[in-house]
Short mmCIF file of C-alpha atoms in Angstrom, two decimals:
data_model
loop_
_atom_site.label_atom_id
_atom_site.label_comp_id
_atom_site.label_asym_id
_atom_site.label_seq_id
_atom_site.Cartn_x
_atom_site.Cartn_y
_atom_site.Cartn_z
CA UNK D 11 3.68 10.73 7.72
CA UNK D 12 3.50 6.96 7.22
CA UNK D 13 0.86 4.70 8.73
CA UNK D 14 1.55 0.96 8.42
CA UNK D 15 -1.67 -1.01 8.64
CA UNK D 16 -2.76 -4.58 8.07
CA UNK D 17 -5.29 -7.18 9.17
CA UNK D 18 -4.25 -10.54 10.54
CA UNK D 19 -5.57 -13.64 12.27
CA UNK D 20 -4.70 -14.65 15.82
CA UNK D 21 -1.64 -16.49 14.49
CA UNK D 22 -0.39 -13.37 12.69
CA UNK D 23 -1.36 -14.59 9.21
CA UNK D 24 -2.20 -11.90 6.67
CA UNK D 25 -2.83 -14.28 3.77
CA UNK D 26 -3.22 -17.95 2.88
CA UNK D 27 -0.05 -20.05 2.74
CA UNK D 28 -0.25 -20.28 -1.06
CA UNK D 29 -0.43 -17.21 -3.26
CA UNK D 30 -2.78 -19.18 -5.53
CA UNK D 31 -5.42 -19.49 -2.80
CA UNK D 32 -8.45 -17.17 -2.93
CA UNK D 33 -8.43 -13.82 -1.19
CA UNK D 34 -8.52 -14.09 2.60
CA UNK D 35 -11.19 -11.84 4.10
CA UNK D 36 -10.13 -10.96 7.66
CA UNK D 37 -11.73 -7.66 8.68
CA UNK D 38 -15.35 -7.56 9.79
CA UNK D 39 -17.70 -4.81 8.63
CA UNK D 40 -17.02 -2.55 11.63
CA UNK D 41 -13.23 -2.71 11.37
CA UNK D 42 -13.43 -2.31 7.58
CA UNK D 43 -15.36 0.94 8.06
CA UNK D 44 -12.62 2.05 10.45
CA UNK D 45 -10.01 1.29 7.77
CA UNK D 46 -11.91 3.40 5.24
CA UNK D 47 -11.76 6.29 7.72
CA UNK D 48 -8.00 5.88 7.97
CA UNK D 49 -7.70 5.83 4.17
CA UNK D 50 -9.60 9.09 3.96
CA UNK D 51 -7.19 10.73 6.43
CA UNK D 52 -4.17 10.15 4.15
CA UNK D 53 -3.01 11.62 0.84
CA UNK D 54 -2.21 8.20 -0.63
CA UNK D 55 -2.74 4.46 -0.16
CA UNK D 56 0.21 2.16 -0.89
CA UNK D 57 0.32 -1.56 -1.72
CA UNK D 58 2.59 -3.95 -3.54
CA UNK D 59 1.87 -5.43 -6.94
CA UNK D 60 1.10 -8.82 -5.38
CA UNK D 61 -1.88 -7.35 -3.56
CA UNK D 62 -3.25 -6.00 -6.84
CA UNK D 63 -2.78 -9.31 -8.66
CA UNK D 64 -4.09 -11.46 -5.80
CA UNK D 65 -6.93 -9.39 -4.33
CA UNK D 66 -7.78 -6.86 -7.08
CA UNK D 67 -8.77 -4.19 -4.53
CA UNK D 68 -10.22 -0.77 -5.31
CA UNK D 69 -8.20 0.97 -2.55
CA UNK D 70 -10.82 3.67 -2.25
CA UNK D 71 -12.90 5.39 0.42
CA UNK D 72 -16.44 4.05 0.04
CA UNK D 73 -17.97 4.15 3.53
CA UNK D 74 -18.06 6.31 6.64
CA UNK D 75 -17.21 5.22 10.18
CA UNK D 76 -20.72 3.77 10.57
CA UNK D 77 -20.36 1.64 7.45
CA UNK D 78 -22.73 3.74 5.34
CA UNK D 79 -21.80 4.20 1.68
CA UNK D 80 -20.43 7.64 0.86
CA UNK D 81 -18.91 9.49 -2.06
CA UNK D 82 -15.85 11.66 -1.49
CA UNK D 83 -14.81 14.58 -3.69
CA UNK D 84 -11.27 13.33 -4.15
CA UNK D 85 -9.99 9.82 -3.53
CA UNK D 86 -6.51 9.34 -2.07
CA UNK D 87 -3.85 8.59 -4.67
CA UNK D 88 -3.16 4.89 -5.19
CA UNK D 89 0.52 3.93 -5.06
CA UNK D 90 1.59 0.52 -6.41
CA UNK D 91 5.13 -0.81 -5.90
CA UNK D 92 5.81 -2.92 -8.97
CA UNK D 93 9.35 -3.72 -10.05
CA UNK D 94 8.32 -5.84 -13.04
CA UNK D 95 5.33 -3.70 -14.14
CA UNK D 96 3.09 -6.76 -13.94
CA UNK D 97 0.07 -4.89 -12.60
CA UNK D 98 -2.86 -6.03 -14.78
CA UNK D 99 -4.21 -3.16 -16.94
CA UNK D 100 -7.66 -4.69 -16.36
CA UNK D 101 -7.41 -4.41 -12.55
CA UNK D 102 -10.01 -2.41 -10.66
CA UNK D 103 -7.47 0.15 -9.48
CA UNK D 104 -6.09 0.85 -12.97
CA UNK D 105 -9.63 1.21 -14.28
CA UNK D 106 -9.97 4.23 -11.95
CA UNK D 107 -6.82 5.92 -13.23
CA UNK D 108 -8.62 8.54 -15.30
CA UNK D 109 -10.68 9.60 -12.27
CA UNK D 110 -7.96 9.62 -9.57
CA UNK D 111 -4.19 9.48 -9.32
CA UNK D 112 -2.83 5.96 -9.80
CA UNK D 113 0.97 5.94 -9.61
CA UNK D 114 3.05 2.84 -10.25
CA UNK D 115 6.62 3.00 -8.94
CA UNK D 116 9.27 0.87 -10.63
CA UNK D 117 13.02 0.74 -11.22
CA UNK D 118 14.25 2.95 -14.06
CA UNK D 119 16.95 5.31 -15.30
CA UNK D 120 15.80 8.50 -13.58
CA UNK D 121 13.29 9.77 -11.05
CA UNK D 122 10.69 10.97 -13.55
CA UNK D 123 7.40 9.84 -15.02
CA UNK D 124 8.08 7.40 -17.85
CA UNK D 125 7.39 8.59 -21.38
CA UNK D 126 6.80 5.42 -23.37
CA UNK D 127 6.35 7.18 -26.73
CA UNK D 128 9.22 9.67 -26.83
CA UNK D 129 11.82 8.25 -24.44
CA UNK D 130 11.24 4.77 -22.96
CA UNK D 131 13.78 3.64 -20.33
CA UNK D 132 16.93 2.36 -22.04
CA UNK D 133 17.57 -0.49 -19.59
CA UNK D 134 14.11 -2.06 -19.91
CA UNK D 135 13.22 -5.05 -22.02
CA UNK D 136 10.74 -4.56 -24.84
CA UNK D 137 8.21 -6.66 -22.90
CA UNK D 138 8.45 -4.35 -19.87
CA UNK D 139 8.11 -1.26 -22.07
CA UNK D 140 4.98 -2.74 -23.63
CA UNK D 141 3.51 -3.52 -20.19
CA UNK D 142 4.25 0.02 -19.05
CA UNK D 143 2.74 1.53 -22.17
CA UNK D 144 -0.44 -0.51 -21.66
CA UNK D 145 -0.77 0.83 -18.10
CA UNK D 146 -0.05 4.36 -19.27
CA UNK D 147 -2.75 4.11 -21.95
CA UNK D 148 -5.27 3.29 -19.22
CA UNK D 149 -4.32 6.50 -17.39
CA UNK D 150 -1.88 5.18 -14.79
CA UNK D 151 1.32 7.17 -14.20
CA UNK D 152 4.48 5.06 -14.21
CA UNK D 153 7.33 6.65 -12.26
CA UNK D 154 10.89 5.41 -12.70
CA UNK D 155 13.27 5.48 -9.75
CA UNK D 156 17.02 4.76 -9.86
CA UNK D 157 16.62 3.22 -6.40
CA UNK D 158 13.51 1.54 -5.05
CA UNK D 159 14.56 1.63 -1.40
CA UNK D 160 11.68 2.60 0.86
CA UNK D 161 13.44 5.83 1.80
CA UNK D 162 13.87 6.87 -1.83
CA UNK D 163 10.26 5.90 -2.59
CA UNK D 164 8.95 8.16 0.18
CA UNK D 165 11.20 11.02 -0.96
CA UNK D 166 9.89 10.63 -4.52
CA UNK D 167 6.29 10.71 -3.31
CA UNK D 168 6.94 13.94 -1.47
CA UNK D 169 7.95 15.57 -4.77
CA UNK D 170 4.46 14.63 -6.01
CA UNK D 171 2.90 16.53 -3.10
CA UNK D 172 2.10 13.29 -1.26
CA UNK D 173 2.84 13.88 2.40
CA UNK D 174 0.91 11.12 4.17
CA UNK D 175 0.87 7.47 3.11
CA UNK D 176 -1.38 4.67 4.32
CA UNK D 177 0.52 1.42 3.70
CA UNK D 178 -1.89 -1.54 3.48
CA UNK D 179 0.25 -4.47 2.35
CA UNK D 180 0.78 -7.10 1.28
CA UNK D 181 3.02 -9.33 3.36
CA UNK D 182 6.29 -8.39 1.62
CA UNK D 183 5.63 -4.64 1.81
CA UNK D 184 4.67 -4.81 5.49
CA UNK D 185 7.78 -6.90 6.16
CA UNK D 186 9.97 -4.32 4.41
CA UNK D 187 8.58 -1.45 6.49
CA UNK D 188 8.99 -3.42 9.72
CA UNK D 189 12.68 -3.65 8.84
CA UNK D 190 12.78 0.15 8.50
CA UNK D 191 10.82 1.24 11.60
CA UNK D 192 12.45 4.67 11.36
CA UNK D 193 10.29 5.32 8.29
CA UNK D 194 7.01 4.50 10.06
CA UNK D 195 5.12 6.91 12.30
CA UNK D 196 2.07 4.87 13.26
CA UNK D 197 1.08 1.20 13.20
CA UNK D 198 -2.55 0.00 13.07
CA UNK D 199 -3.19 -3.75 13.22
CA UNK D 200 -6.63 -5.34 13.02
CA UNK D 201 -6.72 -8.77 14.68
CA UNK D 202 -9.51 -11.10 13.59
CA UNK D 203 -10.54 -14.11 15.74
CA UNK D 204 -9.38 -16.91 13.50
CA UNK D 205 -6.35 -19.08 12.80
CA UNK D 206 -5.11 -19.29 9.22
CA UNK D 207 -1.71 -20.97 9.12
CA UNK D 208 -0.67 -18.67 6.30
CA UNK D 209 1.90 -16.05 5.38
CA UNK D 210 2.70 -13.40 7.95
CA UNK D 211 5.13 -10.58 8.65
CA UNK D 212 7.86 -10.32 9.66
CA UNK D 213 9.20 -13.14 7.51
CA UNK D 214 12.23 -13.68 9.73
CA UNK D 215 14.10 -12.20 12.67
CA UNK D 216 14.18 -8.42 12.98
CA UNK D 217 17.31 -6.53 13.93
CA UNK D 218 15.69 -5.87 17.31
CA UNK D 219 12.20 -6.30 18.79
CA UNK D 220 9.89 -3.38 18.07
CA UNK D 221 7.79 -2.02 20.94
CA UNK D 222 5.10 0.51 20.12
CA UNK D 223 4.44 3.51 22.35
CA UNK D 224 1.15 5.28 23.12
CA UNK D 225 -0.67 2.02 22.48
CA UNK D 226 -4.45 2.04 22.13
CA UNK D 227 -6.90 -0.81 21.60
CA UNK D 228 -10.37 -0.72 20.13
CA UNK D 229 -12.92 -3.52 19.85
CA UNK D 230 -14.95 -3.37 16.65
CA UNK D 231 -17.41 -6.23 16.30
CA UNK D 232 -15.41 -9.43 16.69
CA UNK D 233 -12.12 -7.71 15.78
CA UNK D 234 -9.59 -5.94 17.99
CA UNK D 235 -7.64 -2.99 16.56
CA UNK D 236 -4.25 -2.24 18.12
CA UNK D 237 -2.51 1.03 17.28
CA UNK D 238 0.66 2.74 18.46
CA UNK D 239 3.60 4.86 17.44
CA UNK D 240 6.94 3.70 16.09
CA UNK D 241 10.00 5.28 17.70
CA UNK D 242 12.25 7.80 15.92
CA UNK D 243 10.58 8.20 12.53
CA UNK D 244 12.48 10.08 9.80
CA UNK D 245 11.25 13.54 8.72
CA UNK D 246 11.69 14.10 4.96
CA UNK D 247 11.13 17.85 5.18
#
């Protein structure tokens, strides 16, 4: 089960126009608490490497629906899509890797966890092997995939007993999933009352317009949350 979720301004912007600009805070406290509830309902939370480098999020469940701080017994796994293995070892999410599952998916020779001491991937540069080894030393699991298509990524996650994924961004990851609507079950979009003039998905024309079904709206503070179902999602059973 895949939920695709993001926050945006009224103009559809998810982030500032420049990747060098500071993190753009869109969600208010009420809608952020709602997002934490959605995180808790999934086995894993997925983002791209750009989100880690730009925002340095914790990707954890830290509050209940009322916004009160809570502690959960087991955090959802954190999934990072990172073709170059440029995730900073000092990032907040990697620093949690010895307390929760942090899995970094990248391109490699086979669909297994990388062993940087005994058998590093043959096709990688020495610099990439060193970056992977540094992440592994911090407790992160680096999984190599012959193909990093979204379909193959979801199949690989299922072999790790991950059956529900909460996809939170960034712009490129959301764009990729919008181009494979058959892989998405549910969409949740938080709309904040501001104009940004920044980067937004989709980045260009889609193959066809996407209309959600069973649409619901919810007003949380100044934000409006729109949710609905994507048609004809793929079952990887």
